[in-house]
């Protein structure tokens, strides 16, 4: 390493050190955590990917070569019930806390009524059983970073591309045990020009997410072949939409009933699961890490496989 490069490295390390202080999760612009602690699970890993606001019929209509190839090695469902209160904070909370709004308490895009202390998030539950797990959240939406806690690494980005780039860097530099990524672009295009399988701009936004997924899956394929890691990759959405919105649409199939894809290493052939609820994803992810669901957690979902 040239002297100039070493100086740059030291300078950047200093900046990173400065920005790693912690604050209140519920303040705007959540604290940034930058510890890339090495994962403690040598083999099994979990990657959760949230694509915000992707309708099932639009996902099927969009050009998504990566999803298409992933399905061959996946369990999947095209009518996953994400419950009532069809906005993002309740939706992601249902997935990442494994309980319905009646328990986590969130029915709109604020956090004031949360019961997160009683119904903890996936990282908190996992660390109760395996305290040394390394966990990370990467998002370009502030609020997504307020849904979970105890991350070793948590970062907000300005674009989906940055989320993707940093996720790949993180996998290659410390391979966290559980990662949650949030991609916001499809929802933004839905609000802008319509959540519809006939809106090409919306479909194109989904295709961009698919291209990012492709790069992430290439990284996973490399790691699985080089280091024998086994990544369960769970991809889903928080809601669909109709027109240019999705709030208060729990009675609309295209908004409430979404999709979920669970790519499991070693699977040969797609397996459609007839009934899936968003609350089933958390226990299934923990089960992959050999973390049995505790009765005291009072979760609403079940392990899917
Ligand atoms: Zn939205």
PDB file of N, CA and C in Angstrom, residues 78-142:
ATOM      1  N   UNK A  78     -47.499 -16.550  -4.071  1.00  0.00           N
ATOM      2  CA  UNK A  78     -47.926 -15.331  -4.765  1.00  0.00           C
ATOM      3  C   UNK A  78     -49.094 -14.621  -4.089  1.00  0.00           C
ATOM      4  N   UNK A  79     -49.536 -15.092  -2.939  1.00  0.00           N
ATOM      5  CA  UNK A  79     -50.674 -14.435  -2.281  1.00  0.00           C
ATOM      6  C   UNK A  79     -50.454 -14.363  -0.771  1.00  0.00           C
ATOM      7  N   UNK A  80     -49.266 -13.914  -0.406  1.00  0.00           N
ATOM      8  CA  UNK A  80     -48.907 -13.825   1.010  1.00  0.00           C
ATOM      9  C   UNK A  80     -49.726 -12.734   1.701  1.00  0.00           C
ATOM     10  N   UNK A  81     -50.433 -13.113   2.749  1.00  0.00           N
ATOM     11  CA  UNK A  81     -51.234 -12.116   3.474  1.00  0.00           C
ATOM     12  C   UNK A  81     -50.310 -11.268   4.341  1.00  0.00           C
ATOM     13  N   UNK A  82     -50.269  -9.963   4.037  1.00  0.00           N
ATOM     14  CA  UNK A  82     -49.441  -9.058   4.837  1.00  0.00           C
ATOM     15  C   UNK A  82     -50.294  -8.311   5.880  1.00  0.00           C
ATOM     16  N   UNK A  83     -51.595  -8.646   5.926  1.00  0.00           N
ATOM     17  CA  UNK A  83     -52.462  -8.100   6.957  1.00  0.00           C
ATOM     18  C   UNK A  83     -53.038  -6.737   6.618  1.00  0.00           C
ATOM     19  N   UNK A  84     -53.719  -6.155   7.602  1.00  0.00           N
ATOM     20  CA  UNK A  84     -54.330  -4.834   7.418  1.00  0.00           C
ATOM     21  C   UNK A  84     -53.274  -3.738   7.584  1.00  0.00           C
ATOM     22  N   UNK A  85     -53.731  -2.468   7.533  1.00  0.00           N
ATOM     23  CA  UNK A  85     -52.818  -1.319   7.714  1.00  0.00           C
ATOM     24  C   UNK A  85     -51.715  -1.359   6.658  1.00  0.00           C
ATOM     25  N   UNK A  86     -52.143  -1.086   5.422  1.00  0.00           N
ATOM     26  CA  UNK A  86     -51.306  -1.355   4.251  1.00  0.00           C
ATOM     27  C   UNK A  86     -50.302  -0.241   3.947  1.00  0.00           C
ATOM     28  N   UNK A  87     -49.516   0.103   4.963  1.00  0.00           N
ATOM     29  CA  UNK A  87     -48.386   1.002   4.747  1.00  0.00           C
ATOM     30  C   UNK A  87     -47.115   0.333   5.284  1.00  0.00           C
ATOM     31  N   UNK A  88     -46.003   1.011   5.098  1.00  0.00           N
ATOM     32  CA  UNK A  88     -44.716   0.324   5.251  1.00  0.00           C
ATOM     33  C   UNK A  88     -44.321  -0.017   6.688  1.00  0.00           C
ATOM     34  N   UNK A  89     -44.459   0.911   7.620  1.00  0.00           N
ATOM     35  CA  UNK A  89     -43.985   0.614   8.982  1.00  0.00           C
ATOM     36  C   UNK A  89     -44.722  -0.588   9.581  1.00  0.00           C
ATOM     37  N   UNK A  90     -46.077  -0.646   9.488  1.00  0.00           N
ATOM     38  CA  UNK A  90     -46.739  -1.870   9.956  1.00  0.00           C
ATOM     39  C   UNK A  90     -46.290  -3.105   9.164  1.00  0.00           C
ATOM     40  N   UNK A  91     -46.127  -2.954   7.857  1.00  0.00           N
ATOM     41  CA  UNK A  91     -45.767  -4.103   7.018  1.00  0.00           C
ATOM     42  C   UNK A  91     -44.411  -4.695   7.361  1.00  0.00           C
ATOM     43  N   UNK A  92     -43.398  -3.839   7.414  1.00  0.00           N
ATOM     44  CA  UNK A  92     -42.051  -4.353   7.735  1.00  0.00           C
ATOM     45  C   UNK A  92     -41.996  -4.821   9.186  1.00  0.00           C
ATOM     46  N   UNK A  93     -42.756  -4.166  10.068  1.00  0.00           N
ATOM     47  CA  UNK A  93     -42.754  -4.588  11.477  1.00  0.00           C
ATOM     48  C   UNK A  93     -43.356  -5.988  11.608  1.00  0.00           C
ATOM     49  N   UNK A  94     -44.416  -6.253  10.846  1.00  0.00           N
ATOM     50  CA  UNK A  94     -45.034  -7.576  10.879  1.00  0.00           C
ATOM     51  C   UNK A  94     -44.024  -8.644  10.453  1.00  0.00           C
ATOM     52  N   UNK A  95     -43.275  -8.353   9.398  1.00  0.00           N
ATOM     53  CA  UNK A  95     -42.288  -9.327   8.920  1.00  0.00           C
ATOM     54  C   UNK A  95     -41.139  -9.472   9.916  1.00  0.00           C
ATOM     55  N   UNK A  96     -40.594  -8.369  10.365  1.00  0.00           N
ATOM     56  CA  UNK A  96     -39.340  -8.423  11.127  1.00  0.00           C
ATOM     57  C   UNK A  96     -39.543  -8.599  12.627  1.00  0.00           C
ATOM     58  N   UNK A  97     -40.801  -8.563  13.076  1.00  0.00           N
ATOM     59  CA  UNK A  97     -41.098  -8.905  14.481  1.00  0.00           C
ATOM     60  C   UNK A  97     -41.918 -10.197  14.570  1.00  0.00           C
ATOM     61  N   UNK A  98     -42.420 -10.675  13.439  1.00  0.00           N
ATOM     62  CA  UNK A  98     -43.105 -11.962  13.415  1.00  0.00           C
ATOM     63  C   UNK A  98     -44.455 -11.968  14.096  1.00  0.00           C
ATOM     64  N   UNK A  99     -45.060 -10.794  14.250  1.00  0.00           N
ATOM     65  CA  UNK A  99     -46.398 -10.708  14.840  1.00  0.00           C
ATOM     66  C   UNK A  99     -47.236  -9.690  14.073  1.00  0.00           C
ATOM     67  N   UNK A 100     -48.552  -9.821  14.182  1.00  0.00           N
ATOM     68  CA  UNK A 100     -49.472  -8.899  13.524  1.00  0.00           C
ATOM     69  C   UNK A 100     -49.534  -7.568  14.289  1.00  0.00           C
ATOM     70  N   UNK A 101     -50.103  -6.536  13.638  1.00  0.00           N
ATOM     71  CA  UNK A 101     -50.211  -5.223  14.294  1.00  0.00           C
ATOM     72  C   UNK A 101     -50.914  -5.260  15.648  1.00  0.00           C
ATOM     73  N   UNK A 102     -51.839  -6.207  15.859  1.00  0.00           N
ATOM     74  CA  UNK A 102     -52.507  -6.295  17.167  1.00  0.00           C
ATOM     75  C   UNK A 102     -51.473  -6.460  18.275  1.00  0.00           C
ATOM     76  N   UNK A 103     -50.328  -7.052  17.956  1.00  0.00           N
ATOM     77  CA  UNK A 103     -49.275  -7.227  18.962  1.00  0.00           C
ATOM     78  C   UNK A 103     -48.188  -6.162  18.844  1.00  0.00           C
ATOM     79  N   UNK A 104     -47.651  -5.927  17.632  1.00  0.00           N
ATOM     80  CA  UNK A 104     -46.545  -4.939  17.572  1.00  0.00           C
ATOM     81  C   UNK A 104     -47.060  -3.506  17.695  1.00  0.00           C
ATOM     82  N   UNK A 105     -48.377  -3.332  17.505  1.00  0.00           N
ATOM     83  CA  UNK A 105     -48.986  -2.054  17.866  1.00  0.00           C
ATOM     84  C   UNK A 105     -48.978  -0.984  16.796  1.00  0.00           C
ATOM     85  N   UNK A 106     -48.392  -1.256  15.625  1.00  0.00           N
ATOM     86  CA  UNK A 106     -48.214  -0.190  14.636  1.00  0.00           C
ATOM     87  C   UNK A 106     -49.228  -0.299  13.507  1.00  0.00           C
ATOM     88  N   UNK A 107     -49.986   0.783  13.319  1.00  0.00           N
ATOM     89  CA  UNK A 107     -51.031   0.773  12.299  1.00  0.00           C
ATOM     90  C   UNK A 107     -50.855   1.908  11.295  1.00  0.00           C
ATOM     91  N   UNK A 108     -49.830   2.727  11.476  1.00  0.00           N
ATOM     92  CA  UNK A 108     -49.543   3.777  10.494  1.00  0.00           C
ATOM     93  C   UNK A 108     -48.032   3.969  10.426  1.00  0.00           C
ATOM     94  N   UNK A 109     -47.595   4.983   9.698  1.00  0.00           N
ATOM     95  CA  UNK A 109     -46.151   5.130   9.499  1.00  0.00           C
ATOM     96  C   UNK A 109     -45.461   5.942  10.593  1.00  0.00           C
ATOM     97  N   UNK A 110     -45.983   5.841  11.823  1.00  0.00           N
ATOM     98  CA  UNK A 110     -45.242   6.395  12.951  1.00  0.00           C
ATOM     99  C   UNK A 110     -44.947   5.253  13.919  1.00  0.00           C
ATOM    100  N   UNK A 111     -44.077   5.523  14.875  1.00  0.00           N
ATOM    101  CA  UNK A 111     -43.652   4.464  15.789  1.00  0.00           C
ATOM    102  C   UNK A 111     -44.184   4.650  17.205  1.00  0.00           C
ATOM    103  N   UNK A 112     -45.039   5.669  17.389  1.00  0.00           N
ATOM    104  CA  UNK A 112     -45.375   6.062  18.755  1.00  0.00           C
ATOM    105  C   UNK A 112     -46.087   4.964  19.537  1.00  0.00           C
ATOM    106  N   UNK A 113     -46.844   4.111  18.872  1.00  0.00           N
ATOM    107  CA  UNK A 113     -47.616   3.090  19.600  1.00  0.00           C
ATOM    108  C   UNK A 113     -46.948   1.720  19.570  1.00  0.00           C
ATOM    109  N   UNK A 114     -45.637   1.692  19.347  1.00  0.00           N
ATOM    110  CA  UNK A 114     -44.987   0.379  19.182  1.00  0.00           C
ATOM    111  C   UNK A 114     -44.906  -0.402  20.494  1.00  0.00           C
ATOM    112  N   UNK A 115     -45.068  -1.714  20.341  1.00  0.00           N
ATOM    113  CA  UNK A 115     -44.859  -2.656  21.462  1.00  0.00           C
ATOM    114  C   UNK A 115     -43.580  -3.455  21.226  1.00  0.00           C
ATOM    115  N   UNK A 116     -42.586  -2.803  20.676  1.00  0.00           N
ATOM    116  CA  UNK A 116     -41.351  -3.519  20.325  1.00  0.00           C
ATOM    117  C   UNK A 116     -40.672  -4.152  21.547  1.00  0.00           C
ATOM    118  N   UNK A 117     -40.866  -3.556  22.719  1.00  0.00           N
ATOM    119  CA  UNK A 117     -40.223  -4.137  23.915  1.00  0.00           C
ATOM    120  C   UNK A 117     -40.805  -5.524  24.219  1.00  0.00           C
ATOM    121  N   UNK A 118     -42.114  -5.656  24.008  1.00  0.00           N
ATOM    122  CA  UNK A 118     -42.764  -6.944  24.289  1.00  0.00           C
ATOM    123  C   UNK A 118     -42.578  -7.914  23.126  1.00  0.00           C
ATOM    124  N   UNK A 119     -42.644  -7.376  21.911  1.00  0.00           N
ATOM    125  CA  UNK A 119     -42.520  -8.225  20.715  1.00  0.00           C
ATOM    126  C   UNK A 119     -41.285  -7.772  19.942  1.00  0.00           C
ATOM    127  N   UNK A 120     -40.174  -8.393  20.282  1.00  0.00           N
ATOM    128  CA  UNK A 120     -38.881  -7.920  19.794  1.00  0.00           C
ATOM    129  C   UNK A 120     -38.666  -8.283  18.326  1.00  0.00           C
ATOM    130  N   UNK A 121     -37.662  -7.661  17.734  1.00  0.00           N
ATOM    131  CA  UNK A 121     -37.353  -7.886  16.317  1.00  0.00           C
ATOM    132  C   UNK A 121     -36.484  -9.128  16.143  1.00  0.00           C
ATOM    133  N   UNK A 122     -36.291  -9.506  14.908  1.00  0.00           N
ATOM    134  CA  UNK A 122     -35.570 -10.737  14.571  1.00  0.00           C
ATOM    135  C   UNK A 122     -34.150 -10.764  15.135  1.00  0.00           C
ATOM    136  N   UNK A 123     -33.473  -9.627  15.132  1.00  0.00           N
ATOM    137  CA  UNK A 123     -32.089  -9.614  15.628  1.00  0.00           C
ATOM    138  C   UNK A 123     -32.065  -9.827  17.141  1.00  0.00           C
ATOM    139  N   UNK A 124     -32.977  -9.141  17.832  1.00  0.00           N
ATOM    140  CA  UNK A 124     -33.029  -9.257  19.289  1.00  0.00           C
ATOM    141  C   UNK A 124     -33.361 -10.693  19.693  1.00  0.00           C
ATOM    142  N   UNK A 125     -34.329 -11.287  18.995  1.00  0.00           N
ATOM    143  CA  UNK A 125     -34.698 -12.672  19.318  1.00  0.00           C
ATOM    144  C   UNK A 125     -33.536 -13.618  19.028  1.00  0.00           C
ATOM    145  N   UNK A 126     -32.902 -13.436  17.884  1.00  0.00           N
ATOM    146  CA  UNK A 126     -31.796 -14.327  17.513  1.00  0.00           C
ATOM    147  C   UNK A 126     -30.651 -14.216  18.512  1.00  0.00           C
ATOM    148  N   UNK A 127     -30.377 -12.991  18.955  1.00  0.00           N
ATOM    149  CA  UNK A 127     -29.246 -12.801  19.881  1.00  0.00           C
ATOM    150  C   UNK A 127     -29.559 -13.276  21.301  1.00  0.00           C
ATOM    151  N   UNK A 128     -30.844 -13.441  21.611  1.00  0.00           N
ATOM    152  CA  UNK A 128     -31.172 -14.059  22.900  1.00  0.00           C
ATOM    153  C   UNK A 128     -30.637 -15.482  22.952  1.00  0.00           C
ATOM    154  N   UNK A 129     -30.651 -16.147  21.803  1.00  0.00           N
ATOM    155  CA  UNK A 129     -30.210 -17.538  21.742  1.00  0.00           C
ATOM    156  C   UNK A 129     -28.733 -17.631  21.358  1.00  0.00           C
ATOM    157  N   UNK A 130     -28.318 -16.777  20.420  1.00  0.00           N
ATOM    158  CA  UNK A 130     -26.926 -16.783  19.963  1.00  0.00           C
ATOM    159  C   UNK A 130     -26.376 -15.361  20.027  1.00  0.00           C
ATOM    160  N   UNK A 131     -25.878 -14.968  21.211  1.00  0.00           N
ATOM    161  CA  UNK A 131     -25.494 -13.562  21.422  1.00  0.00           C
ATOM    162  C   UNK A 131     -24.378 -13.079  20.499  1.00  0.00           C
ATOM    163  N   UNK A 132     -23.597 -13.978  19.958  1.00  0.00           N
ATOM    164  CA  UNK A 132     -22.455 -13.532  19.165  1.00  0.00           C
ATOM    165  C   UNK A 132     -22.750 -13.383  17.675  1.00  0.00           C
ATOM    166  N   UNK A 133     -24.003 -13.523  17.302  1.00  0.00           N
ATOM    167  CA  UNK A 133     -24.332 -13.338  15.886  1.00  0.00           C
ATOM    168  C   UNK A 133     -23.975 -11.925  15.445  1.00  0.00           C
ATOM    169  N   UNK A 134     -23.529 -11.820  14.202  1.00  0.00           N
ATOM    170  CA  UNK A 134     -23.271 -10.505  13.617  1.00  0.00           C
ATOM    171  C   UNK A 134     -24.428 -10.168  12.687  1.00  0.00           C
ATOM    172  N   UNK A 135     -25.073  -9.012  12.917  1.00  0.00           N
ATOM    173  CA  UNK A 135     -26.277  -8.689  12.140  1.00  0.00           C
ATOM    174  C   UNK A 135     -26.171  -7.282  11.570  1.00  0.00           C
ATOM    175  N   UNK A 136     -26.818  -7.085  10.432  1.00  0.00           N
ATOM    176  CA  UNK A 136     -26.660  -5.817   9.721  1.00  0.00           C
ATOM    177  C   UNK A 136     -27.958  -5.413   9.034  1.00  0.00           C
ATOM    178  N   UNK A 137     -28.220  -4.114   9.004  1.00  0.00           N
ATOM    179  CA  UNK A 137     -29.337  -3.560   8.237  1.00  0.00           C
ATOM    180  C   UNK A 137     -28.818  -2.457   7.324  1.00  0.00           C
ATOM    181  N   UNK A 138     -29.219  -2.527   6.061  1.00  0.00           N
ATOM    182  CA  UNK A 138     -28.842  -1.501   5.088  1.00  0.00           C
ATOM    183  C   UNK A 138     -30.113  -1.040   4.385  1.00  0.00           C
ATOM    184  N   UNK A 139     -30.323   0.266   4.332  1.00  0.00           N
ATOM    185  CA  UNK A 139     -31.570   0.778   3.772  1.00  0.00           C
ATOM    186  C   UNK A 139     -31.355   2.178   3.216  1.00  0.00           C
ATOM    187  N   UNK A 140     -32.204   2.570   2.280  1.00  0.00           N
ATOM    188  CA  UNK A 140     -32.155   3.979   1.893  1.00  0.00           C
ATOM    189  C   UNK A 140     -33.409   4.709   2.391  1.00  0.00           C
ATOM    190  N   UNK A 141     -34.071   4.116   3.379  1.00  0.00           N
ATOM    191  CA  UNK A 141     -35.241   4.744   4.006  1.00  0.00           C
ATOM    192  C   UNK A 141     -35.020   4.724   5.512  1.00  0.00           C
ATOM    193  N   UNK A 142     -35.009   5.906   6.109  1.00  0.00           N
ATOM    194  CA  UNK A 142     -34.703   6.028   7.542  1.00  0.00           C
ATOM    195  C   UNK A 142     -35.517   5.069   8.399  1.00  0.00           C
TER     196      UNK A 142
END
